[in-house]
Coordinates of C-alpha atoms in Angstrom, one line a residue:
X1023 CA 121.9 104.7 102.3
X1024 CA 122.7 104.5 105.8
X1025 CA 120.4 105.8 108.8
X1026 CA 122.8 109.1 109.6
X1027 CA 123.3 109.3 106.2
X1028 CA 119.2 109.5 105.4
X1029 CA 118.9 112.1 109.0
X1030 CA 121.7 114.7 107.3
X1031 CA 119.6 114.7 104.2
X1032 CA 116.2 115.5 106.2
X1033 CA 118.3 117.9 108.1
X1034 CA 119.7 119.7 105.0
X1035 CA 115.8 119.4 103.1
X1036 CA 114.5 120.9 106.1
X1037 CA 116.7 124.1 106.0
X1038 CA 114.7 125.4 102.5
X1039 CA 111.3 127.5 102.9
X1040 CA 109.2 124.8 101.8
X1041 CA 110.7 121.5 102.2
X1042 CA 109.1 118.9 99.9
X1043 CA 106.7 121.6 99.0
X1044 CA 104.6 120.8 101.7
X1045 CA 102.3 124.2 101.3
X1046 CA 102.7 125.0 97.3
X1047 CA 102.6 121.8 95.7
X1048 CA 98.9 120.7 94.7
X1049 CA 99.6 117.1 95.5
X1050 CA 100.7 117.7 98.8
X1051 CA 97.6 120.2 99.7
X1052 CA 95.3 117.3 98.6
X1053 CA 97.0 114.4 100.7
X1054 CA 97.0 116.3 103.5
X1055 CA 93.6 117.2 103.2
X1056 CA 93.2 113.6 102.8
X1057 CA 95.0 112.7 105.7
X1058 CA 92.3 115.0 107.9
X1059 CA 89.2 114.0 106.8
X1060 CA 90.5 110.6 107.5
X1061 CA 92.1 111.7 111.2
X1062 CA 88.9 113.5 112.2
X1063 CA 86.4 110.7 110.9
X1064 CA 85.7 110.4 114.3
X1065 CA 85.4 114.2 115.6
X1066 CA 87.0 116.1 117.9
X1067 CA 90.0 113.8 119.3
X1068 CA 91.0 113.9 122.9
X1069 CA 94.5 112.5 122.7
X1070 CA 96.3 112.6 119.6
X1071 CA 99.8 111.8 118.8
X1072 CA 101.8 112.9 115.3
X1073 CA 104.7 111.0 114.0
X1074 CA 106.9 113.0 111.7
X1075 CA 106.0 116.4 111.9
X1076 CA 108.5 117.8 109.2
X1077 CA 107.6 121.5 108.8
X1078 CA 104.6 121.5 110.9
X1079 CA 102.4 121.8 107.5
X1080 CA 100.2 119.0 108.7
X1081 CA 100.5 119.8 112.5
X1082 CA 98.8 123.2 111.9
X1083 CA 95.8 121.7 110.3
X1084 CA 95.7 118.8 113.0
X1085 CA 95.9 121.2 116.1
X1086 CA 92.7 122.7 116.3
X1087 CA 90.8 119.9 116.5
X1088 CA 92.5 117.9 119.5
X1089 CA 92.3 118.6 122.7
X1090 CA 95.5 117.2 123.3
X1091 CA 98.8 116.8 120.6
X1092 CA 101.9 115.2 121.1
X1093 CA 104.0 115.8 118.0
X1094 CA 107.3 113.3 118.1
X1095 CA 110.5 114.0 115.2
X1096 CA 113.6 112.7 115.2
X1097 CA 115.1 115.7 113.8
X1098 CA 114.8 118.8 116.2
X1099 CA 115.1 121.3 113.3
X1100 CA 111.7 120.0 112.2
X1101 CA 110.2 120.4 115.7
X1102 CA 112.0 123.9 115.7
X1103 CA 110.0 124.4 112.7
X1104 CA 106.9 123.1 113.3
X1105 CA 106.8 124.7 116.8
X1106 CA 107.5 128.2 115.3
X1107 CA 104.5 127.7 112.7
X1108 CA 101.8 126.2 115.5
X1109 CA 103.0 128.5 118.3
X1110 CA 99.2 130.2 118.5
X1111 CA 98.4 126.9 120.2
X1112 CA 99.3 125.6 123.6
X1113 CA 97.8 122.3 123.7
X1114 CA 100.8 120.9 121.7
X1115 CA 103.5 118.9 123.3
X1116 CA 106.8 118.4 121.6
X1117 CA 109.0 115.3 121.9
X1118 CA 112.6 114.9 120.2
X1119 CA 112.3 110.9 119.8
X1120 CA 113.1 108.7 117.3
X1121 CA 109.5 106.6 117.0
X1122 CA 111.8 103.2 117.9
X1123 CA 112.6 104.5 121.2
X1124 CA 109.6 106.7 122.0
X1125 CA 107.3 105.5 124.5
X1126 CA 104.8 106.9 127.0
X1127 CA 102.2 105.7 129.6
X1128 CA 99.2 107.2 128.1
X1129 CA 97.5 106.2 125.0
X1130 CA 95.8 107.7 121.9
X1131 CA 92.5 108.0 120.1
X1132 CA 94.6 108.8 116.7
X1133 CA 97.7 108.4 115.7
X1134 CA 98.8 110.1 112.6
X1135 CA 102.3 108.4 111.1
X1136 CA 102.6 109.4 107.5
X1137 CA 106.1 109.3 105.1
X1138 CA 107.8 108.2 108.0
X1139 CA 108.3 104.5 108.4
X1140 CA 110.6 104.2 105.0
X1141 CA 113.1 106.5 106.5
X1142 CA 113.8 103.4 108.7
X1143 CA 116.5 101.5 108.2
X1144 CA 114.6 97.7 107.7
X1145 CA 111.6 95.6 107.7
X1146 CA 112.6 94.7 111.2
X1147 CA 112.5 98.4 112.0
X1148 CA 109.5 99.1 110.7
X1149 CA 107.8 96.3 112.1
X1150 CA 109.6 97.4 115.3
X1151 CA 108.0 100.4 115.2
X1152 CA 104.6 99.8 114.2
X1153 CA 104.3 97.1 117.8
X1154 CA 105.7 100.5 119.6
X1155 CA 102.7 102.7 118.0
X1156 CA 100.4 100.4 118.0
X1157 CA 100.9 100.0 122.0
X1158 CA 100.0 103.3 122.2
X1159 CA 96.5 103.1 120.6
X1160 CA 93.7 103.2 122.4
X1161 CA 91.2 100.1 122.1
X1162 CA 88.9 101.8 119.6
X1163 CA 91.6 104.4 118.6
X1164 CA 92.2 105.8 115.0
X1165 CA 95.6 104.7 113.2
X1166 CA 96.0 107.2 110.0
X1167 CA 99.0 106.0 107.9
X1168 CA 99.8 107.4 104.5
X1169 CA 103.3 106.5 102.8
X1170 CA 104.5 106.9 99.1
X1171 CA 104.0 103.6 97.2
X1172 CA 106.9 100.6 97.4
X1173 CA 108.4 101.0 94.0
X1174 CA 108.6 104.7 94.9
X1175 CA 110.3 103.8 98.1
X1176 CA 112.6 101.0 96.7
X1177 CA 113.6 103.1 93.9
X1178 CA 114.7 106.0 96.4
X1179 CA 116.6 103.1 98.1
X1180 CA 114.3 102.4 101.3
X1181 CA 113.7 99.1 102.8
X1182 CA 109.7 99.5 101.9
X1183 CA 106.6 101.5 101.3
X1184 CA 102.8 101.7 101.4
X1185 CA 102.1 97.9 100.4
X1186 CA 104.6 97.0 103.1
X1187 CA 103.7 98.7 105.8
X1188 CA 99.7 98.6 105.5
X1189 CA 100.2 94.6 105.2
X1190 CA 102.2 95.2 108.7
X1191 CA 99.8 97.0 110.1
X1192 CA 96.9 94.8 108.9
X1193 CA 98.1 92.0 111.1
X1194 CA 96.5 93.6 114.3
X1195 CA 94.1 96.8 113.2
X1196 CA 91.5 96.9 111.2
X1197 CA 91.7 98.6 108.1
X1198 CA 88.6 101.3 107.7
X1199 CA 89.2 103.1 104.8
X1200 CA 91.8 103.4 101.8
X1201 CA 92.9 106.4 99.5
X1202 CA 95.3 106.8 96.8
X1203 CA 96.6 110.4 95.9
X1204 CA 98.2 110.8 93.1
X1205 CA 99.8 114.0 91.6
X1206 CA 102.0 114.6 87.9
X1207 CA 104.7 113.2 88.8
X1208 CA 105.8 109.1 89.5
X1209 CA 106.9 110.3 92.8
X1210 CA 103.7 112.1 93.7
X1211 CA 102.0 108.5 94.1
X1212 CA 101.2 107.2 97.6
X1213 CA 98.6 105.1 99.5
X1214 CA 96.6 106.5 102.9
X1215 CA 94.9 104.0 105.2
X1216 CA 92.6 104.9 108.2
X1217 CA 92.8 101.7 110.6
X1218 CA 90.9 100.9 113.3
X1219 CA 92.3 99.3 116.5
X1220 CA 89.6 96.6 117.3
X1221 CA 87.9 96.8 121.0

């Protein structure tokens, strides 16, 4: 499936009330759970950047504990969304981006980047992309990654998944903790890794 091809089908997921039943499936409610714990294993954050935001399901439980939150999509319906649901906060800063192209000055103490990198066309891509984010990461800054498995991925015709990526990422962070969610169903099976960027 082509790039535009995989955007029009986020764009057209997004449209429903709960896309990917990010708030009413049980699977979903623990990852994300998951996916805090492992972002905030540090405390408050002072500079934190999101990577997908979808629906803002995530972003809403991220926001209140940085001081700071830049929140980059690719698809502007999902910042429209996200923005909507988080819109009690004004610490949040919104960037239209796809994460190839996305750069700024400043760096992070997290970065947050989950079901996200498989969207990407290729392993060159994704490697691509994880040099970009991991520019962006402070020396002692939090990476929290979290992707369904590869033989979830490959079946749903993606270049890669979990395995892939974490290997990827491996190569230059530090990996600090592993956790693997799985709900009822084979595509409810995916792999989160907090990584460390070394000082």
């Amino acid at each position: 499936m082509s790039l535009d091809k995989k955007y029009q089908s986020l764009d057209v997921e997004l449209a429903s009330d709960d896309p990917w039943g990010l708030d009413g499936n049980p699977f979903e409610r623990e990852r994300h759970t998951q996916m805090l714990r492992l972002s905030l294993s540090r405390g408050i954050l002072k500079n934190a950047l999101e990577v997908g935001c979808s629906a803002g399901a995530f972003t809403e439980k991220l926001a209140p504990h940085c001081q700071q939150l830049t929140v980059v999509d690719v698809m502007p319906r999902a910042i429209g969304r996200a923005c909507q649901r988080t819109k009690r906060w004004s610490h949040i800063t919104w960037i239209a981006s796809d994460i190839q192209q996305f750069t700024v000055q400043e760096v992070f103490d997290l970065i947050v980047v989950a079901e996200v990198l498989y969207y990407l066309e290729d392993i060159n891509a994704m490697r691509a992309a994880i040099r970009n984010l991991t520019r962006m990461l402070a020396p002692g800054g939090h990476l929290v990654f979290g992707s369904a498995r590869d033989a979830a991925c490959w079946n749903w015709g993606h270049a890669a998944g979990a395995e892939t990526v974490i290997s990827m990422l491996s190569e230059t962070l530090i990996e600090v903790e592993r956790v693997h969610c799985q709900g009822q169903s084979a595509n409810e099976d995916c792999l989160l890794v907090n990584f460390r960027n070394p000082i």
